[in-house]
Amino acid sequence: MSNAVITFENVEKNFGALKVLKGISGNIHRGEVIAIIGSSGCGKSTLLRCFNRLETINTGNLTVNGIDLSHPKLHRNVLRQLRTQVGMVFQQFNLFPHLTVLQNLTLAQRQVLGKTPSESTQLAKQYLDKVGLFDKAESYPEQLSGGQKQRVAIARSLCMNPQIMLFDEPTSALDPELVGEVLQVMQQLATEGMTMVVVTHEMQFAREVANRVFFMDSGIILEQGTPQQVIQNPKHERLRNFMSRLK
Ligand code: ADP
Ligand code: MG
């Protein structure tokens, strides 16, 4: 389809003898929010990591924002281009502990995009404000709550002006009372039209924010459709079992 920003076709990914992605196919359109659900170990993180080349696929075709990721070798300039276009937020935040919040947000802008200190600081403060943390610019990560750290991580990604945002269980490491503030920032991003791929166990978020839900089961997408179809009316037995285990 013409407005697909991610297309993958018969993608396989192995770790040695372990087949993790088993000929998986799908596409994601500009402005779509995709929730990926499925049991632990089914390959959700691996698929997401293929999208920004943290993993290289073994066979099949993968194109992300016009960049062909099917080949085992990628020029480092293309890789850099990909990494700025595709932001990623991890379960464990991955902030630099020895840098302030502001420094966390300006580092890649300066080193990768070549921005001046004042340009990068200005944009960083704009995004800190957006995630409600303007007053934490001079704090260090350890001085923040988990929810605040994750909002900083999101702001840091946004500073690169990405076209696509990948989220790998962004709220799984948080105390329950801090989940909402992170989901709210993500919901806002979705409303603004960001293309988002979100691995999550938050079914309410998937139901309310996702345009489509992919249910992964041992290395393939077993079922996909609107939240209404996948979450409310699951067709496959394995999806029904998965849903019932969540409750
Ligand atoms: P999920 O995110 O759905 O829980 P993952 O994609 O993380 O699943 O992992 C899928 C399978 O691949 C698991 O069996 C996991 O142990 C394995 N795996 C993931 N990354 C690696 C790696 N770097 N080396 C070897 N095995 C891996
Ligand atoms: Mg995972």
PDB file of C-alpha atoms in Angstrom, residues 1-215:
ATOM      1  CA  MET A   1       0.000   0.000   0.000  1.00  0.00           C
ATOM      2  CA  SER A   2       1.301   3.441  -0.901  1.00  0.00           C
ATOM      3  CA  ASN A   3       1.275   5.047   2.524  1.00  0.00           C
ATOM      4  CA  ALA A   4       2.893   2.102   4.315  1.00  0.00           C
ATOM      5  CA  VAL A   5       5.908   3.302   6.306  1.00  0.00           C
ATOM      6  CA  ILE A   6       6.886  -0.155   7.466  1.00  0.00           C
ATOM      7  CA  THR A   7       6.436  -3.234   5.307  1.00  0.00           C
ATOM      8  CA  PHE A   8       7.701  -6.665   6.160  1.00  0.00           C
ATOM      9  CA  GLU A   9       7.277  -9.790   4.148  1.00  0.00           C
ATOM     10  CA  ASN A  10       8.230 -13.355   5.066  1.00  0.00           C
ATOM     11  CA  VAL A  11      10.731 -12.045   7.570  1.00  0.00           C
ATOM     12  CA  GLU A  12      12.733 -14.657   9.423  1.00  0.00           C
ATOM     13  CA  LYS A  13      15.063 -14.025  12.335  1.00  0.00           C
ATOM     14  CA  ASN A  14      17.076 -16.732  14.038  1.00  0.00           C
ATOM     15  CA  PHE A  15      19.403 -16.655  16.983  1.00  0.00           C
ATOM     16  CA  GLY A  16      21.616 -19.616  16.135  1.00  0.00           C
ATOM     17  CA  ALA A  17      19.326 -22.626  15.956  1.00  0.00           C
ATOM     18  CA  LEU A  18      16.449 -20.762  17.605  1.00  0.00           C
ATOM     19  CA  LYS A  19      13.887 -19.555  15.066  1.00  0.00           C
ATOM     20  CA  VAL A  20      12.277 -16.468  16.564  1.00  0.00           C
ATOM     21  CA  LEU A  21      10.511 -14.784  13.619  1.00  0.00           C
ATOM     22  CA  LYS A  22       9.104 -17.456  11.313  1.00  0.00           C
ATOM     23  CA  GLY A  23       8.157 -15.793   8.060  1.00  0.00           C
ATOM     24  CA  ILE A  24       6.227 -12.887   9.489  1.00  0.00           C
ATOM     25  CA  SER A  25       4.441 -10.389   7.202  1.00  0.00           C
ATOM     26  CA  GLY A  26       2.543  -7.157   7.660  1.00  0.00           C
ATOM     27  CA  ASN A  27       2.511  -3.430   7.100  1.00  0.00           C
ATOM     28  CA  ILE A  28       2.110  -0.252   9.090  1.00  0.00           C
ATOM     29  CA  HIS A  29       0.785   2.993   7.649  1.00  0.00           C
ATOM     30  CA  ARG A  30       1.783   6.574   8.306  1.00  0.00           C
ATOM     31  CA  GLY A  31      -0.037   7.928  11.347  1.00  0.00           C
ATOM     32  CA  GLU A  32      -1.142   4.509  12.533  1.00  0.00           C
ATOM     33  CA  VAL A  33      -0.825   3.295  16.097  1.00  0.00           C
ATOM     34  CA  ILE A  34      -0.148  -0.436  16.229  1.00  0.00           C
ATOM     35  CA  ALA A  35      -0.294  -2.384  19.481  1.00  0.00           C
ATOM     36  CA  ILE A  36       1.641  -5.644  19.483  1.00  0.00           C
ATOM     37  CA  ILE A  37       0.441  -8.139  22.054  1.00  0.00           C
ATOM     38  CA  GLY A  38       1.407 -11.732  22.793  1.00  0.00           C
ATOM     39  CA  SER A  39       2.970 -14.018  25.366  1.00  0.00           C
ATOM     40  CA  SER A  40       6.489 -13.599  26.661  1.00  0.00           C
ATOM     41  CA  GLY A  41       9.076 -15.007  24.259  1.00  0.00           C
ATOM     42  CA  CYS A  42       6.886 -14.939  21.127  1.00  0.00           C
ATOM     43  CA  GLY A  43       9.196 -12.474  19.345  1.00  0.00           C
ATOM     44  CA  LYS A  44       7.620  -9.048  19.967  1.00  0.00           C
ATOM     45  CA  SER A  45      10.836  -7.291  20.988  1.00  0.00           C
ATOM     46  CA  THR A  46      12.776  -8.988  18.223  1.00  0.00           C
ATOM     47  CA  LEU A  47      10.334  -7.743  15.579  1.00  0.00           C
ATOM     48  CA  LEU A  48      10.453  -4.224  17.006  1.00  0.00           C
ATOM     49  CA  ARG A  49      14.257  -4.303  17.125  1.00  0.00           C
ATOM     50  CA  CYS A  50      14.372  -5.331  13.453  1.00  0.00           C
ATOM     51  CA  PHE A  51      12.468  -2.134  12.608  1.00  0.00           C
ATOM     52  CA  ASN A  52      15.382   0.054  13.735  1.00  0.00           C
ATOM     53  CA  ARG A  53      18.097  -2.424  12.912  1.00  0.00           C
ATOM     54  CA  LEU A  54      19.053  -3.353  16.429  1.00  0.00           C
ATOM     55  CA  GLU A  55      18.604  -6.806  14.882  1.00  0.00           C
ATOM     56  CA  THR A  56      19.345  -7.818  11.296  1.00  0.00           C
ATOM     57  CA  ILE A  57      16.823 -10.097   9.599  1.00  0.00           C
ATOM     58  CA  ASN A  58      17.987 -13.420   8.155  1.00  0.00           C
ATOM     59  CA  THR A  59      15.601 -13.646   5.208  1.00  0.00           C
ATOM     60  CA  GLY A  60      12.585 -11.822   3.802  1.00  0.00           C
ATOM     61  CA  ASN A  61      11.961  -8.193   2.981  1.00  0.00           C
ATOM     62  CA  LEU A  62      11.788  -5.268   5.364  1.00  0.00           C
ATOM     63  CA  THR A  63      11.432  -1.606   4.444  1.00  0.00           C
ATOM     64  CA  VAL A  64      11.208   1.122   7.065  1.00  0.00           C
ATOM     65  CA  ASN A  65      10.483   4.706   6.029  1.00  0.00           C
ATOM     66  CA  GLY A  66      11.797   3.982   2.547  1.00  0.00           C
ATOM     67  CA  ILE A  67      15.001   2.331   3.769  1.00  0.00           C
ATOM     68  CA  ASP A  68      15.551  -1.250   2.657  1.00  0.00           C
ATOM     69  CA  LEU A  69      16.632  -3.298   5.674  1.00  0.00           C
ATOM     70  CA  SER A  70      16.636  -6.641   3.883  1.00  0.00           C
ATOM     71  CA  HIS A  71      20.352  -6.723   3.256  1.00  0.00           C
ATOM     72  CA  PRO A  72      22.862  -7.935   5.828  1.00  0.00           C
ATOM     73  CA  LYS A  73      25.091  -4.899   5.265  1.00  0.00           C
ATOM     74  CA  LEU A  74      23.960  -1.315   5.643  1.00  0.00           C
ATOM     75  CA  HIS A  75      26.084   1.768   5.082  1.00  0.00           C
ATOM     76  CA  ARG A  76      26.667   3.578   8.367  1.00  0.00           C
ATOM     77  CA  ASN A  77      25.204   6.812   6.970  1.00  0.00           C
ATOM     78  CA  VAL A  78      22.004   4.963   6.141  1.00  0.00           C
ATOM     79  CA  LEU A  79      21.988   3.430   9.602  1.00  0.00           C
ATOM     80  CA  ARG A  80      22.371   6.862  11.166  1.00  0.00           C
ATOM     81  CA  GLN A  81      19.546   8.165   9.004  1.00  0.00           C
ATOM     82  CA  LEU A  82      17.354   5.262  10.103  1.00  0.00           C
ATOM     83  CA  ARG A  83      18.137   5.767  13.794  1.00  0.00           C
ATOM     84  CA  THR A  84      17.111   9.434  13.665  1.00  0.00           C
ATOM     85  CA  GLN A  85      13.931   8.647  11.747  1.00  0.00           C
ATOM     86  CA  VAL A  86      12.919   5.802  14.059  1.00  0.00           C
ATOM     87  CA  GLY A  87      12.860   6.537  17.788  1.00  0.00           C
ATOM     88  CA  MET A  88      12.773   3.789  20.376  1.00  0.00           C
ATOM     89  CA  VAL A  89      11.668   3.734  23.987  1.00  0.00           C
ATOM     90  CA  PHE A  90      12.639   0.785  26.162  1.00  0.00           C
ATOM     91  CA  GLN A  91      11.146  -0.787  29.260  1.00  0.00           C
ATOM     92  CA  GLN A  92      14.234   0.171  31.274  1.00  0.00           C
ATOM     93  CA  PHE A  93      14.403   3.821  30.048  1.00  0.00           C
ATOM     94  CA  ASN A  94      18.115   3.598  29.071  1.00  0.00           C
ATOM     95  CA  LEU A  95      18.909   7.144  30.171  1.00  0.00           C
ATOM     96  CA  PHE A  96      22.541   8.111  30.710  1.00  0.00           C
ATOM     97  CA  PRO A  97      22.828   8.121  34.521  1.00  0.00           C
ATOM     98  CA  HIS A  98      25.806  10.494  34.666  1.00  0.00           C
ATOM     99  CA  LEU A  99      24.080  13.194  32.568  1.00  0.00           C
ATOM    100  CA  THR A 100      21.362  15.598  33.611  1.00  0.00           C
ATOM    101  CA  VAL A 101      17.949  15.367  32.010  1.00  0.00           C
ATOM    102  CA  LEU A 102      18.809  18.289  29.759  1.00  0.00           C
ATOM    103  CA  GLN A 103      22.138  16.732  28.761  1.00  0.00           C
ATOM    104  CA  ASN A 104      20.348  13.457  28.021  1.00  0.00           C
ATOM    105  CA  LEU A 105      18.132  15.374  25.606  1.00  0.00           C
ATOM    106  CA  THR A 106      20.811  17.445  23.892  1.00  0.00           C
ATOM    107  CA  LEU A 107      23.611  14.892  23.459  1.00  0.00           C
ATOM    108  CA  ALA A 108      22.404  13.127  20.304  1.00  0.00           C
ATOM    109  CA  GLN A 109      21.052  16.340  18.830  1.00  0.00           C
ATOM    110  CA  ARG A 110      24.561  17.748  18.956  1.00  0.00           C
ATOM    111  CA  GLN A 111      26.551  14.605  18.157  1.00  0.00           C
ATOM    112  CA  VAL A 112      24.288  13.082  15.516  1.00  0.00           C
ATOM    113  CA  LEU A 113      22.391  16.039  14.059  1.00  0.00           C
ATOM    114  CA  GLY A 114      25.192  18.565  14.536  1.00  0.00           C
ATOM    115  CA  LYS A 115      23.037  21.128  16.306  1.00  0.00           C
ATOM    116  CA  THR A 116      24.471  24.002  18.315  1.00  0.00           C
ATOM    117  CA  PRO A 117      24.176  23.988  22.124  1.00  0.00           C
ATOM    118  CA  SER A 118      21.538  26.712  22.040  1.00  0.00           C
ATOM    119  CA  GLU A 119      19.466  25.039  19.308  1.00  0.00           C
ATOM    120  CA  SER A 120      19.563  21.695  21.053  1.00  0.00           C
ATOM    121  CA  THR A 121      18.758  23.209  24.448  1.00  0.00           C
ATOM    122  CA  GLN A 122      15.811  25.106  23.060  1.00  0.00           C
ATOM    123  CA  LEU A 123      14.271  22.003  21.482  1.00  0.00           C
ATOM    124  CA  ALA A 124      15.020  19.906  24.580  1.00  0.00           C
ATOM    125  CA  LYS A 125      13.177  22.371  26.784  1.00  0.00           C
ATOM    126  CA  GLN A 126      10.262  22.440  24.389  1.00  0.00           C
ATOM    127  CA  TYR A 127       9.897  18.649  24.620  1.00  0.00           C
ATOM    128  CA  LEU A 128      10.474  18.586  28.372  1.00  0.00           C
ATOM    129  CA  ASP A 129       7.611  21.022  28.653  1.00  0.00           C
ATOM    130  CA  LYS A 130       5.502  18.802  26.407  1.00  0.00           C
ATOM    131  CA  VAL A 131       5.969  15.800  28.725  1.00  0.00           C
ATOM    132  CA  GLY A 132       5.408  17.962  31.813  1.00  0.00           C
ATOM    133  CA  LEU A 133       8.993  17.960  33.082  1.00  0.00           C
ATOM    134  CA  PHE A 134      10.274  21.439  32.288  1.00  0.00           C
ATOM    135  CA  ASP A 135      11.349  21.926  35.897  1.00  0.00           C
ATOM    136  CA  LYS A 136      13.462  18.712  35.900  1.00  0.00           C
ATOM    137  CA  ALA A 137      16.001  19.855  33.299  1.00  0.00           C
ATOM    138  CA  GLU A 138      18.879  19.956  35.796  1.00  0.00           C
ATOM    139  CA  SER A 139      17.947  16.762  37.658  1.00  0.00           C
ATOM    140  CA  TYR A 140      19.770  13.477  37.233  1.00  0.00           C
ATOM    141  CA  PRO A 141      17.826  10.344  36.257  1.00  0.00           C
ATOM    142  CA  GLU A 142      18.233   8.786  39.720  1.00  0.00           C
ATOM    143  CA  GLN A 143      16.382  11.750  41.206  1.00  0.00           C
ATOM    144  CA  LEU A 144      13.296  10.970  39.128  1.00  0.00           C
ATOM    145  CA  SER A 145      10.450   8.492  39.519  1.00  0.00           C
ATOM    146  CA  GLY A 146      10.097   5.711  36.944  1.00  0.00           C
ATOM    147  CA  GLY A 147       7.250   7.527  35.238  1.00  0.00           C
ATOM    148  CA  GLN A 148       9.294  10.700  35.017  1.00  0.00           C
ATOM    149  CA  LYS A 149      12.292   8.776  33.652  1.00  0.00           C
ATOM    150  CA  GLN A 150      10.153   7.238  30.956  1.00  0.00           C
ATOM    151  CA  ARG A 151       8.723  10.631  30.003  1.00  0.00           C
ATOM    152  CA  VAL A 152      12.302  11.938  29.736  1.00  0.00           C
ATOM    153  CA  ALA A 153      13.162   8.971  27.499  1.00  0.00           C
ATOM    154  CA  ILE A 154      10.197   9.795  25.251  1.00  0.00           C
ATOM    155  CA  ALA A 155      11.182  13.471  25.118  1.00  0.00           C
ATOM    156  CA  ARG A 156      14.750  12.479  24.280  1.00  0.00           C
ATOM    157  CA  SER A 157      13.530  10.407  21.343  1.00  0.00           C
ATOM    158  CA  LEU A 158      11.292  13.207  20.113  1.00  0.00           C
ATOM    159  CA  CYS A 159      14.253  15.598  20.040  1.00  0.00           C
ATOM    160  CA  MET A 160      15.535  13.686  17.011  1.00  0.00           C
ATOM    161  CA  ASN A 161      12.345  14.548  15.144  1.00  0.00           C
ATOM    162  CA  PRO A 162      11.501  10.900  14.369  1.00  0.00           C
ATOM    163  CA  GLN A 163       8.935   9.804  11.804  1.00  0.00           C
ATOM    164  CA  ILE A 164       8.175   6.592  13.665  1.00  0.00           C
ATOM    165  CA  MET A 165       8.260   5.778  17.381  1.00  0.00           C
ATOM    166  CA  LEU A 166       8.773   2.262  18.707  1.00  0.00           C
ATOM    167  CA  PHE A 167       7.848   1.446  22.303  1.00  0.00           C
ATOM    168  CA  ASP A 168       8.876  -1.846  23.903  1.00  0.00           C
ATOM    169  CA  GLU A 169       6.696  -2.384  26.975  1.00  0.00           C
ATOM    170  CA  PRO A 170       7.227   1.230  28.069  1.00  0.00           C
ATOM    171  CA  THR A 171       5.162   0.879  31.242  1.00  0.00           C
ATOM    172  CA  SER A 172       6.074  -2.647  32.336  1.00  0.00           C
ATOM    173  CA  ALA A 173       8.794  -1.534  34.751  1.00  0.00           C
ATOM    174  CA  LEU A 174       6.605   1.091  36.429  1.00  0.00           C
ATOM    175  CA  ASP A 175       4.664   1.014  39.651  1.00  0.00           C
ATOM    176  CA  PRO A 176       0.967   0.859  38.753  1.00  0.00           C
ATOM    177  CA  GLU A 177       0.288   4.421  39.889  1.00  0.00           C
ATOM    178  CA  LEU A 178       2.901   5.773  37.439  1.00  0.00           C
ATOM    179  CA  VAL A 179       1.626   3.977  34.342  1.00  0.00           C
ATOM    180  CA  GLY A 180      -1.053   6.532  33.552  1.00  0.00           C
ATOM    181  CA  GLU A 181       1.237   9.545  33.191  1.00  0.00           C
ATOM    182  CA  VAL A 182       3.325   7.728  30.566  1.00  0.00           C
ATOM    183  CA  LEU A 183       0.318   6.407  28.654  1.00  0.00           C
ATOM    184  CA  GLN A 184      -1.104   9.913  28.639  1.00  0.00           C
ATOM    185  CA  VAL A 185       2.020  11.278  26.920  1.00  0.00           C
ATOM    186  CA  MET A 186       1.829   8.441  24.393  1.00  0.00           C
ATOM    187  CA  GLN A 187      -1.844   9.073  23.778  1.00  0.00           C
ATOM    188  CA  GLN A 188      -1.077  12.743  23.121  1.00  0.00           C
ATOM    189  CA  LEU A 189       1.583  11.752  20.578  1.00  0.00           C
ATOM    190  CA  ALA A 190      -0.877   9.460  18.861  1.00  0.00           C
ATOM    191  CA  THR A 191      -3.433  12.260  18.677  1.00  0.00           C
ATOM    192  CA  GLU A 192      -0.831  14.433  16.965  1.00  0.00           C
ATOM    193  CA  GLY A 193      -0.452  11.822  14.228  1.00  0.00           C
ATOM    194  CA  MET A 194       2.813  10.106  15.176  1.00  0.00           C
ATOM    195  CA  THR A 195       3.266   6.648  13.676  1.00  0.00           C
ATOM    196  CA  MET A 196       3.681   4.388  16.694  1.00  0.00           C
ATOM    197  CA  VAL A 197       4.382   0.703  17.228  1.00  0.00           C
ATOM    198  CA  VAL A 198       3.790  -0.252  20.834  1.00  0.00           C
ATOM    199  CA  VAL A 199       4.499  -3.604  22.439  1.00  0.00           C
ATOM    200  CA  THR A 200       2.248  -3.570  25.463  1.00  0.00           C
ATOM    201  CA  HIS A 201       0.191  -5.526  27.939  1.00  0.00           C
ATOM    202  CA  GLU A 202      -2.004  -2.480  28.607  1.00  0.00           C
ATOM    203  CA  MET A 203      -5.198  -3.656  26.979  1.00  0.00           C
ATOM    204  CA  GLN A 204      -7.083  -0.489  27.803  1.00  0.00           C
ATOM    205  CA  PHE A 205      -4.455   1.553  25.962  1.00  0.00           C
ATOM    206  CA  ALA A 206      -4.544  -0.872  23.023  1.00  0.00           C
ATOM    207  CA  ARG A 207      -8.325  -0.666  22.940  1.00  0.00           C
ATOM    208  CA  GLU A 208      -8.541   3.102  23.144  1.00  0.00           C
ATOM    209  CA  VAL A 209      -5.469   4.296  21.239  1.00  0.00           C
ATOM    210  CA  ALA A 210      -4.423   1.627  18.738  1.00  0.00           C
ATOM    211  CA  ASN A 211      -5.813   1.626  15.227  1.00  0.00           C
ATOM    212  CA  ARG A 212      -4.829  -2.008  14.805  1.00  0.00           C
ATOM    213  CA  VAL A 213      -3.646  -4.767  17.099  1.00  0.00           C
ATOM    214  CA  PHE A 214      -1.213  -7.525  16.117  1.00  0.00           C
ATOM    215  CA  PHE A 215      -1.401 -10.689  18.195  1.00  0.00           C
TER     216      PHE A 215
END
